[in-house]
Amino acid sequence: MKHERTTGQWLGVTMLGAMASAIGGYFVLLAPVFDGAGFLAGAAAQEGRVRAGTLLVLLAASLPLAGALALWPQLRHRGTRLAPALIALASACLAVTAVEQGLLLAMVSLSQAHATAADPAAFEPVYTMAGGARYAVHYLALLLSGATSLTLYTSLFQARLLPRALPACGMAAVALHMSAVLLHLVGQPFHFPLVAPAALCQLATGGWLLARGLRPGRALPRAYAA
């Protein structure tokens, strides 16, 4: 029982930490750099802010993998077959996020060259290409992050490691979040109200895990996992 509590608390830390890091990286540090005169004109003077935001975003993508690795023994013990998929998706999400942040740092270099160039306008086509690539990778990272969360909640539901209402709500909320991303990719406005339930479920699940840990119990029969 002590092991379930410790593993659950660590999983709660990773969920809450990932949420806080993503908010701090994307919205607190990076978002203001894109405002005002724009990233190309303003990022050179805010390099430290961009690098700090990049580190927070990478931390946000690393924590779900740390949580998945810690959860592996419990999922295998309970008979669920989703443990390898959870680790694979978390790893893929981290790799794609690293590519995204690498592109963002390359855009900072463009901004620095733009600031000292005799013809700043010459950098705009290159910046547009780099920004488009970063935009595409960013949304791929969002979809992979959603798939990771969906697999995590499904695993917790299937293995009965939490009161089933928590992961059930999480699955529905993440499905809404991924729908918002997919709709935006086909040209629709991004609907932030569709994202809010996923954030609330992550906060609730992370808080429960931090306070109570995982539910102890016996291994599930193999037929259940199938």
Coordinates of N, CA and C in Angstrom, one line a residue:
M1 N 0.8 -1.2 0.0 CA 0.0 0.0 0.0 C 0.9 1.3 0.0
K2 N 2.0 1.2 0.7 CA 2.9 2.4 0.8 C 3.4 2.6 -0.6
H3 N 3.7 1.6 -1.4 CA 4.3 1.8 -2.7 C 3.2 2.5 -3.7
E4 N 2.0 2.0 -3.6 CA 0.9 2.7 -4.4 C 0.8 4.1 -4.0
R5 N 0.9 4.5 -2.8 CA 0.8 5.9 -2.3 C 1.9 6.7 -2.9
T6 N 3.1 6.2 -2.8 CA 4.3 6.9 -3.2 C 4.3 7.1 -4.7
T7 N 3.9 6.0 -5.5 CA 3.9 6.1 -6.9 C 2.8 7.1 -7.3
G8 N 1.6 7.0 -6.7 CA 0.5 8.0 -7.0 C 0.9 9.4 -6.7
Q9 N 1.6 9.6 -5.6 CA 2.0 11.0 -5.3 C 3.0 11.5 -6.3
W10 N 3.9 10.7 -6.7 CA 4.8 11.1 -7.8 C 4.1 11.4 -9.1
L11 N 3.1 10.6 -9.4 CA 2.4 10.8 -10.6 C 1.6 12.2 -10.5
G12 N 1.1 12.4 -9.3 CA 0.4 13.7 -9.1 C 1.3 14.9 -9.3
V13 N 2.5 14.7 -8.7 CA 3.5 15.8 -8.9 C 3.8 16.1 -10.4
T14 N 4.0 15.0 -11.1 CA 4.3 15.2 -12.6 C 3.1 15.8 -13.3
M15 N 1.9 15.5 -13.0 CA 0.7 16.1 -13.6 C 0.6 17.5 -13.3
L16 N 0.7 17.9 -12.0 CA 0.6 19.3 -11.6 C 1.8 20.1 -12.1
G17 N 3.0 19.5 -12.0 CA 4.2 20.2 -12.5 C 4.2 20.4 -14.0
A18 N 3.7 19.5 -14.7 CA 3.6 19.7 -16.2 C 2.7 20.8 -16.5
M19 N 1.6 20.8 -15.8 CA 0.6 21.9 -16.1 C 1.1 23.2 -15.8
A20 N 1.8 23.4 -14.6 CA 2.3 24.6 -14.2 C 3.5 25.1 -15.1
S21 N 4.3 24.1 -15.5 CA 5.4 24.5 -16.4 C 4.9 24.9 -17.8
A22 N 3.9 24.2 -18.3 CA 3.4 24.6 -19.6 C 2.8 26.0 -19.6
I23 N 2.0 26.3 -18.5 CA 1.4 27.6 -18.4 C 2.5 28.7 -18.3
G24 N 3.5 28.4 -17.4 CA 4.6 29.4 -17.3 C 5.4 29.6 -18.5
G25 N 5.7 28.5 -19.3 CA 6.5 28.6 -20.5 C 5.7 29.2 -21.6
Y26 N 4.6 28.7 -22.0 CA 3.9 29.2 -23.2 C 3.2 30.5 -22.9
F27 N 2.5 30.7 -21.8 CA 1.7 31.9 -21.6 C 2.3 33.0 -20.9
V28 N 3.2 32.7 -19.9 CA 3.8 33.7 -19.1 C 5.1 34.3 -19.7
L29 N 5.9 33.4 -20.2 CA 7.2 33.8 -20.8 C 7.2 34.0 -22.3
L30 N 6.7 33.0 -23.0 CA 6.8 33.1 -24.5 C 5.7 34.0 -25.2
A31 N 4.5 33.9 -24.7 CA 3.4 34.7 -25.4 C 3.7 36.2 -25.5
P32 N 4.2 36.9 -24.5 CA 4.5 38.3 -24.6 C 5.5 38.6 -25.7
V33 N 6.4 37.7 -26.0 CA 7.4 37.9 -27.0 C 6.8 38.0 -28.4
F34 N 5.7 37.3 -28.6 CA 5.0 37.3 -29.9 C 4.1 38.5 -30.1
D35 N 3.8 39.2 -29.0 CA 2.9 40.4 -29.0 C 3.7 41.6 -29.4
G36 N 3.1 42.8 -29.4 CA 3.8 44.0 -29.7 C 4.3 44.1 -31.2
A37 N 5.6 44.3 -31.3 CA 6.2 44.4 -32.6 C 6.3 43.1 -33.3
G38 N 6.1 42.0 -32.6 CA 6.2 40.6 -33.1 C 7.5 40.0 -32.8
F39 N 7.6 38.7 -33.0 CA 8.7 37.9 -32.5 C 10.0 38.3 -33.3
L40 N 9.9 38.5 -34.6 CA 11.1 38.8 -35.4 C 11.7 40.1 -35.0
A41 N 10.9 41.1 -34.7 CA 11.4 42.4 -34.2 C 11.8 42.4 -32.8
G42 N 11.2 41.6 -31.9 CA 11.4 41.8 -30.5 C 12.1 40.7 -29.8
A43 N 12.3 39.5 -30.4 CA 12.9 38.4 -29.7 C 14.4 38.6 -29.4
A44 N 15.1 39.4 -30.2 CA 16.5 39.6 -30.0 C 16.8 40.2 -28.7
A45 N 15.9 41.2 -28.3 CA 16.1 41.9 -27.0 C 15.6 41.1 -25.8
Q46 N 14.9 39.9 -26.1 CA 14.3 39.1 -25.0 C 14.8 37.7 -25.1
E47 N 16.1 37.5 -25.5 CA 16.6 36.2 -25.6 C 16.5 35.3 -24.3
G48 N 16.9 36.0 -23.2 CA 16.8 35.3 -21.9 C 15.4 34.8 -21.6
R49 N 14.4 35.6 -21.9 CA 13.0 35.2 -21.6 C 12.6 34.0 -22.5
V50 N 13.1 34.0 -23.8 CA 12.7 32.9 -24.7 C 13.4 31.7 -24.2
R51 N 14.7 31.7 -23.8 CA 15.4 30.5 -23.4 C 14.8 30.0 -22.1
A52 N 14.4 30.8 -21.2 CA 13.7 30.4 -20.0 C 12.4 29.7 -20.3
G53 N 11.6 30.3 -21.2 CA 10.4 29.7 -21.6 C 10.6 28.4 -22.3
T54 N 11.6 28.2 -23.1 CA 11.9 27.0 -23.8 C 12.2 25.9 -22.8
L55 N 13.0 26.2 -21.7 CA 13.3 25.2 -20.7 C 12.0 24.8 -19.9
L56 N 11.1 25.7 -19.7 CA 9.9 25.3 -19.0 C 9.0 24.4 -19.8
V57 N 8.9 24.7 -21.1 CA 8.1 23.9 -22.0 C 8.7 22.5 -22.1
L58 N 10.1 22.4 -22.2 CA 10.7 21.1 -22.2 C 10.5 20.3 -20.9
L59 N 10.5 21.0 -19.8 CA 10.2 20.4 -18.5 C 8.7 19.9 -18.5
A60 N 7.8 20.7 -19.1 CA 6.4 20.2 -19.1 C 6.3 19.0 -20.0
A61 N 7.1 18.8 -21.0 CA 7.0 17.6 -21.9 C 7.8 16.4 -21.3
S62 N 8.7 16.7 -20.4 CA 9.5 15.6 -19.8 C 8.8 15.0 -18.6
L63 N 8.0 15.7 -17.9 CA 7.3 15.2 -16.7 C 6.3 14.1 -17.0
P64 N 5.5 14.2 -18.0 CA 4.6 13.0 -18.3 C 5.4 11.7 -18.6
L65 N 6.6 11.8 -19.2 CA 7.4 10.6 -19.4 C 7.9 10.0 -18.1
A66 N 8.3 10.9 -17.2 CA 8.7 10.5 -15.8 C 7.6 9.8 -15.1
G67 N 6.4 10.4 -15.2 CA 5.2 9.8 -14.6 C 4.8 8.4 -15.2
A68 N 5.0 8.3 -16.5 CA 4.6 7.0 -17.2 C 5.6 5.9 -16.8
L69 N 6.9 6.3 -16.7 CA 7.9 5.3 -16.3 C 7.6 4.8 -14.8
A70 N 7.3 5.8 -14.0 CA 7.0 5.4 -12.6 C 5.7 4.5 -12.5
L71 N 4.7 4.8 -13.3 CA 3.5 4.0 -13.3 C 3.6 2.7 -13.9
W72 N 4.6 2.4 -14.7 CA 4.7 1.1 -15.5 C 4.5 -0.1 -14.6
P73 N 5.2 -0.2 -13.4 CA 5.0 -1.5 -12.6 C 3.6 -1.7 -12.2
Q74 N 2.9 -0.6 -11.8 CA 1.5 -0.7 -11.3 C 0.6 -1.1 -12.5
L75 N 0.8 -0.6 -13.7 CA 0.0 -0.9 -14.8 C 0.2 -2.4 -15.2
R76 N 1.4 -2.8 -15.2 CA 1.7 -4.2 -15.5 C 1.1 -5.2 -14.5
H77 N 1.2 -4.8 -13.2 CA 0.7 -5.6 -12.1 C -0.9 -5.7 -12.3
R78 N -1.5 -4.7 -12.7 CA -3.0 -4.7 -12.8 C -3.5 -5.3 -14.1
G79 N -2.6 -5.7 -15.0 CA -2.9 -6.4 -16.2 C -3.2 -5.6 -17.4
T80 N -3.1 -4.3 -17.3 CA -3.4 -3.5 -18.5 C -2.3 -3.5 -19.5
R81 N -2.6 -3.5 -20.8 CA -1.6 -3.6 -21.9 C -1.2 -2.2 -22.4
L82 N -1.7 -1.1 -21.8 CA -1.5 0.2 -22.3 C -0.2 0.8 -21.8
A83 N 0.5 0.2 -20.9 CA 1.8 0.7 -20.4 C 2.8 1.0 -21.4
P84 N 3.1 0.1 -22.4 CA 4.1 0.5 -23.4 C 3.6 1.6 -24.3
A85 N 2.3 1.7 -24.6 CA 1.8 2.8 -25.5 C 1.9 4.1 -24.8
L86 N 1.7 4.1 -23.4 CA 1.8 5.3 -22.7 C 3.2 5.9 -22.7
I87 N 4.2 5.0 -22.5 CA 5.6 5.4 -22.5 C 6.0 5.8 -23.9
A88 N 5.6 5.1 -25.0 CA 5.9 5.5 -26.3 C 5.4 6.8 -26.7
L89 N 4.1 7.1 -26.4 CA 3.5 8.4 -26.7 C 4.2 9.5 -25.9
A90 N 4.5 9.3 -24.6 CA 5.1 10.4 -23.8 C 6.5 10.7 -24.4
S91 N 7.2 9.6 -24.9 CA 8.6 9.8 -25.5 C 8.5 10.6 -26.8
A92 N 7.5 10.2 -27.6 CA 7.3 10.9 -28.9 C 6.9 12.4 -28.7
C93 N 6.1 12.6 -27.7 CA 5.7 14.0 -27.4 C 6.9 14.8 -27.0
L94 N 7.8 14.3 -26.1 CA 9.0 15.0 -25.7 C 9.9 15.2 -26.9
A95 N 10.1 14.3 -27.8 CA 10.9 14.4 -28.9 C 10.4 15.5 -29.8
V96 N 9.1 15.5 -30.1 CA 8.5 16.6 -31.0 C 8.6 17.9 -30.3
T97 N 8.4 18.0 -29.0 CA 8.5 19.3 -28.3 C 9.9 19.8 -28.4
A98 N 10.9 18.9 -28.3 CA 12.3 19.4 -28.4 C 12.6 20.0 -29.8
V99 N 12.0 19.4 -30.8 CA 12.1 19.9 -32.2 C 11.5 21.3 -32.3
E100 N 10.3 21.4 -31.7 CA 9.6 22.7 -31.7 C 10.4 23.8 -31.0
Q101 N 11.0 23.5 -29.9 CA 11.7 24.5 -29.2 C 13.1 24.8 -29.9
G102 N 13.6 23.8 -30.6 CA 14.8 24.1 -31.4 C 14.5 25.0 -32.5
L103 N 13.3 24.9 -33.1 CA 12.9 25.8 -34.2 C 12.7 27.2 -33.6
L104 N 12.2 27.3 -32.4 CA 12.0 28.6 -31.7 C 13.3 29.3 -31.4
L105 N 14.3 28.5 -31.0 CA 15.6 29.1 -30.8 C 16.3 29.6 -32.1
A106 N 16.0 28.8 -33.2 CA 16.5 29.3 -34.5 C 15.8 30.6 -34.9
M107 N 14.6 30.7 -34.5 CA 13.9 32.0 -34.8 C 14.5 33.1 -34.0
V108 N 15.0 32.9 -32.8 CA 15.7 33.9 -32.1 C 16.9 34.4 -32.8
S109 N 17.7 33.4 -33.3 CA 18.9 33.8 -34.1 C 18.5 34.6 -35.3
L110 N 17.4 34.3 -36.0 CA 16.9 35.2 -37.1 C 16.6 36.6 -36.6
S111 N 16.0 36.7 -35.4 CA 15.6 38.0 -34.9 C 16.9 38.8 -34.6
Q112 N 17.9 38.1 -34.1 CA 19.2 38.8 -33.8 C 19.8 39.3 -35.1
A113 N 19.8 38.5 -36.1 CA 20.4 38.9 -37.4 C 19.5 40.0 -38.0
H114 N 18.2 39.9 -37.8 CA 17.3 41.0 -38.3 C 17.6 42.3 -37.7
A115 N 18.0 42.3 -36.4 CA 18.2 43.5 -35.6 C 19.4 44.3 -36.1
T116 N 20.4 43.6 -36.7 CA 21.6 44.3 -37.1 C 21.8 44.3 -38.6
A117 N 20.8 43.8 -39.4 CA 20.9 43.8 -40.8 C 20.7 45.1 -41.5
A118 N 21.4 45.3 -42.6 CA 21.3 46.5 -43.4 C 19.9 46.5 -44.1
D119 N 19.4 45.3 -44.4 CA 18.1 45.2 -45.1 C 17.3 44.2 -44.2
P120 N 16.6 44.7 -43.2 CA 15.9 43.7 -42.3 C 14.8 43.0 -43.0
A121 N 14.2 43.6 -44.1 CA 13.1 43.0 -44.8 C 13.5 41.7 -45.4
A122 N 14.8 41.5 -45.7 CA 15.3 40.3 -46.4 C 15.1 39.1 -45.5
F123 N 14.9 39.3 -44.2 CA 14.8 38.1 -43.3 C 13.3 37.7 -43.1
E124 N 12.4 38.5 -43.6 CA 11.0 38.1 -43.4 C 10.6 36.9 -44.0
P125 N 10.9 36.6 -45.3 CA 10.5 35.3 -45.9 C 11.1 34.1 -45.2
V126 N 12.4 34.2 -44.7 CA 13.0 33.1 -44.0 C 12.2 32.9 -42.6
Y127 N 11.9 34.0 -42.0 CA 11.2 33.9 -40.7 C 9.8 33.3 -40.9
T128 N 9.2 33.7 -42.0 CA 7.8 33.1 -42.3 C 7.9 31.6 -42.4
M129 N 8.9 31.1 -43.1 CA 9.1 29.7 -43.3 C 9.4 29.0 -42.0
A130 N 10.3 29.6 -41.2 CA 10.6 29.0 -39.9 C 9.4 29.0 -39.0
G131 N 8.7 30.1 -39.0 CA 7.5 30.2 -38.1 C 6.4 29.2 -38.5
G132 N 6.3 29.0 -39.8 CA 5.3 28.0 -40.3 C 5.7 26.6 -39.9
A133 N 7.0 26.3 -40.0 CA 7.4 24.9 -39.5 C 7.2 24.8 -38.0
R134 N 7.5 25.8 -37.3 CA 7.4 25.7 -35.8 C 5.9 25.6 -35.5
Y135 N 5.0 26.3 -36.2 CA 3.6 26.2 -36.0 C 3.1 24.8 -36.2
A136 N 3.5 24.1 -37.3 CA 3.1 22.8 -37.6 C 3.6 21.8 -36.5
V137 N 4.8 21.9 -36.1 CA 5.4 21.0 -35.1 C 4.7 21.2 -33.8
H138 N 4.3 22.5 -33.5 CA 3.7 22.8 -32.2 C 2.3 22.1 -32.1
Y139 N 1.6 22.1 -33.2 CA 0.3 21.4 -33.1 C 0.4 19.9 -33.1
L140 N 1.5 19.4 -33.8 CA 1.7 17.9 -33.6 C 2.0 17.6 -32.2
A141 N 2.8 18.5 -31.5 CA 3.1 18.2 -30.1 C 1.9 18.3 -29.2
L142 N 1.0 19.2 -29.6 CA -0.3 19.3 -28.8 C -1.1 18.0 -29.0
L143 N -1.2 17.5 -30.2 CA -1.9 16.2 -30.4 C -1.3 15.1 -29.7
L144 N 0.0 15.0 -29.7 CA 0.7 13.9 -29.0 C 0.5 14.0 -27.5
S145 N 0.5 15.3 -27.0 CA 0.3 15.5 -25.6 C -1.1 15.0 -25.2
G146 N -2.1 15.4 -26.1 CA -3.4 14.9 -25.8 C -3.6 13.4 -25.9
A147 N -2.9 12.8 -26.8 CA -2.9 11.3 -26.9 C -2.3 10.7 -25.7
T148 N -1.2 11.3 -25.2 CA -0.6 10.8 -24.0 C -1.5 10.9 -22.8
S149 N -2.2 12.0 -22.6 CA -3.1 12.2 -21.5 C -4.3 11.2 -21.6
L150 N -4.8 11.1 -22.9 CA -5.9 10.1 -23.1 C -5.5 8.7 -22.7
T151 N -4.3 8.3 -23.1 CA -3.8 7.0 -22.7 C -3.6 6.8 -21.2
L152 N -3.1 7.9 -20.6 CA -2.9 7.8 -19.1 C -4.3 7.6 -18.4
Y153 N -5.2 8.5 -18.8 CA -6.6 8.3 -18.1 C -7.2 7.0 -18.4
T154 N -7.0 6.5 -19.6 CA -7.6 5.2 -20.0 C -6.9 4.1 -19.2
S155 N -5.6 4.2 -19.0 CA -4.9 3.2 -18.2 C -5.4 3.2 -16.7
L156 N -5.5 4.4 -16.2 CA -5.9 4.5 -14.8 C -7.4 4.0 -14.6
F157 N -8.2 4.3 -15.6 CA -9.6 3.8 -15.6 C -9.6 2.2 -15.7
Q158 N -8.9 1.7 -16.6 CA -8.9 0.3 -16.9 C -8.3 -0.5 -15.7
A159 N -7.2 0.0 -15.1 CA -6.5 -0.7 -14.0 C -7.2 -0.4 -12.7
R160 N -8.2 0.5 -12.6 CA -8.9 0.8 -11.4 C -8.0 1.3 -10.3
L161 N -7.1 2.2 -10.7 CA -6.1 2.8 -9.8 C -6.6 4.0 -9.1
L162 N -7.8 4.5 -9.6 CA -8.4 5.7 -9.0 C -9.9 5.5 -9.0
P163 N -10.7 6.3 -8.2 CA -12.1 6.3 -8.4 C -12.5 6.5 -9.8
R164 N -13.3 5.7 -10.4 CA -13.4 5.7 -11.9 C -14.0 7.0 -12.5
A165 N -14.6 7.8 -11.7 CA -15.2 9.0 -12.2 C -14.1 10.0 -12.6
L166 N -12.9 10.0 -11.9 CA -11.8 10.9 -12.2 C -11.2 10.6 -13.6
P167 N -10.8 9.4 -13.9 CA -10.2 9.1 -15.2 C -11.3 9.2 -16.3
A168 N -12.5 8.8 -16.0 CA -13.6 8.9 -17.0 C -13.8 10.4 -17.4
C169 N -13.9 11.3 -16.5 CA -14.0 12.7 -16.8 C -12.8 13.2 -17.6
G170 N -11.6 12.7 -17.2 CA -10.4 13.0 -17.9 C -10.4 12.6 -19.3
M171 N -10.8 11.4 -19.6 CA -10.9 11.0 -21.0 C -11.8 11.8 -21.8
A172 N -13.0 12.2 -21.3 CA -13.9 13.0 -22.0 C -13.3 14.4 -22.2
A173 N -12.7 15.0 -21.2 CA -12.1 16.3 -21.3 C -11.0 16.4 -22.3
V174 N -10.1 15.4 -22.3 CA -9.0 15.4 -23.3 C -9.5 15.2 -24.7
A175 N -10.6 14.5 -24.9 CA -11.2 14.3 -26.2 C -11.7 15.7 -26.7
L176 N -12.3 16.5 -25.8 CA -12.7 17.8 -26.2 C -11.5 18.7 -26.6
H177 N -10.4 18.6 -25.8 CA -9.2 19.4 -26.0 C -8.7 19.0 -27.4
M178 N -8.5 17.8 -27.7 CA -8.0 17.3 -29.0 C -8.9 17.8 -30.2
S179 N -10.2 17.8 -29.9 CA -11.2 18.3 -30.9 C -10.9 19.7 -31.2
A180 N -10.6 20.5 -30.2 CA -10.4 22.0 -30.4 C -9.1 22.1 -31.3
V181 N -8.1 21.3 -31.0 CA -6.8 21.4 -31.8 C -7.1 21.0 -33.3
L182 N -7.8 19.9 -33.5 CA -8.1 19.5 -34.8 C -9.0 20.5 -35.6
L183 N -10.0 21.0 -34.9 CA -10.8 22.1 -35.6 C -10.0 23.3 -36.0
H184 N -9.0 23.7 -35.1 CA -8.2 24.8 -35.5 C -7.3 24.5 -36.6
L185 N -6.8 23.3 -36.7 CA -6.0 22.9 -37.9 C -6.7 22.9 -39.2
V186 N -8.0 22.8 -39.2 CA -8.8 22.8 -40.4 C -9.4 24.2 -40.7
G187 N -8.9 25.2 -39.9 CA -9.2 26.6 -40.2 C -10.3 27.2 -39.3
Q188 N -10.7 26.5 -38.3 CA -11.7 27.1 -37.3 C -11.0 27.9 -36.2
P189 N -11.7 28.9 -35.7 CA -11.1 29.6 -34.5 C -10.8 28.6 -33.4
F190 N -9.8 28.9 -32.6 CA -9.5 28.0 -31.4 C -10.4 28.3 -30.3
H191 N -11.2 27.3 -29.9 CA -12.2 27.5 -28.8 C -11.6 27.1 -27.5
F192 N -11.2 28.1 -26.7 CA -10.6 27.9 -25.4 C -11.5 27.2 -24.4
P193 N -12.8 27.5 -24.5 CA -13.7 26.7 -23.6 C -13.7 25.2 -23.7
L194 N -13.2 24.7 -24.9 CA -13.1 23.3 -25.0 C -11.8 22.7 -24.3
V195 N -10.9 23.6 -24.0 CA -9.7 23.3 -23.4 C -9.8 23.3 -21.8
A196 N -10.7 24.1 -21.3 CA -10.8 24.3 -19.9 C -11.1 23.0 -19.1
P197 N -12.0 22.1 -19.6 CA -12.3 20.9 -18.9 C -11.1 20.0 -18.7
A198 N -10.2 20.0 -19.7 CA -9.0 19.1 -19.6 C -8.1 19.7 -18.5
A199 N -8.0 21.0 -18.4 CA -7.1 21.6 -17.4 C -7.7 21.3 -16.0
L200 N -9.0 21.4 -15.9 CA -9.7 21.2 -14.6 C -9.5 19.7 -14.1
C201 N -9.7 18.8 -15.1 CA -9.5 17.4 -14.8 C -8.1 17.1 -14.4
Q202 N -7.1 17.7 -15.1 CA -5.7 17.4 -14.7 C -5.4 17.9 -13.3
L203 N -6.0 19.1 -13.0 CA -5.8 19.7 -11.7 C -6.4 18.8 -10.6
A204 N -7.7 18.3 -10.9 CA -8.4 17.5 -9.9 C -7.7 16.1 -9.7
T205 N -7.3 15.5 -10.8 CA -6.6 14.2 -10.7 C -5.3 14.3 -10.1
G206 N -4.5 15.3 -10.5 CA -3.2 15.5 -9.8 C -3.3 15.8 -8.3
G207 N -4.3 16.6 -8.0 CA -4.5 16.9 -6.5 C -4.9 15.7 -5.8
W208 N -5.8 14.9 -6.3 CA -6.2 13.6 -5.7 C -5.0 12.7 -5.5
L209 N -4.2 12.5 -6.5 CA -3.1 11.6 -6.4 C -2.1 12.1 -5.4
L210 N -1.9 13.4 -5.3 CA -0.9 14.0 -4.4 C -1.4 13.8 -3.0
A211 N -2.7 13.8 -2.8 CA -3.3 13.7 -1.4 C -3.5 12.2 -1.0
R212 N -3.9 11.4 -2.0 CA -4.3 10.0 -1.6 C -3.5 8.9 -2.3
G213 N -2.8 9.2 -3.3 CA -2.0 8.2 -4.0 C -2.9 7.3 -4.8
L214 N -2.4 6.2 -5.3 CA -3.1 5.2 -6.1 C -3.9 4.3 -5.2
R215 N -5.0 3.8 -5.8 CA -5.8 2.8 -5.0 C -5.2 1.5 -4.9
P216 N -5.0 0.9 -3.7 CA -4.4 -0.4 -3.6 C -5.4 -1.5 -4.1
G217 N -4.9 -2.6 -4.5 CA -5.8 -3.7 -4.9 C -5.0 -4.8 -5.5
R218 N -5.7 -5.8 -5.9 CA -5.1 -7.0 -6.5 C -4.9 -6.8 -8.0
A219 N -4.1 -7.7 -8.6 CA -3.9 -7.7 -10.0 C -5.2 -8.1 -10.7
L220 N -5.4 -7.4 -11.9 CA -6.6 -7.8 -12.6 C -6.3 -9.0 -13.5
P221 N -7.4 -9.8 -13.8 CA -7.2 -11.0 -14.6 C -6.8 -10.5 -16.0
R222 N -6.1 -11.4 -16.8 CA -5.6 -11.0 -18.1 C -6.8 -10.8 -19.1
A223 N -7.9 -11.5 -18.8 CA -9.0 -11.3 -19.7 C -9.6 -9.9 -19.7
Y224 N -9.4 -9.2 -18.5 CA -9.9 -7.8 -18.4 C -9.0 -6.9 -19.3
A225 N -7.7 -7.2 -19.3 CA -6.8 -6.3 -20.1 C -7.0 -6.5 -21.6
A226 N -7.5 -7.7 -22.0 CA -7.7 -7.9 -23.4 C -8.9 -7.1 -23.9

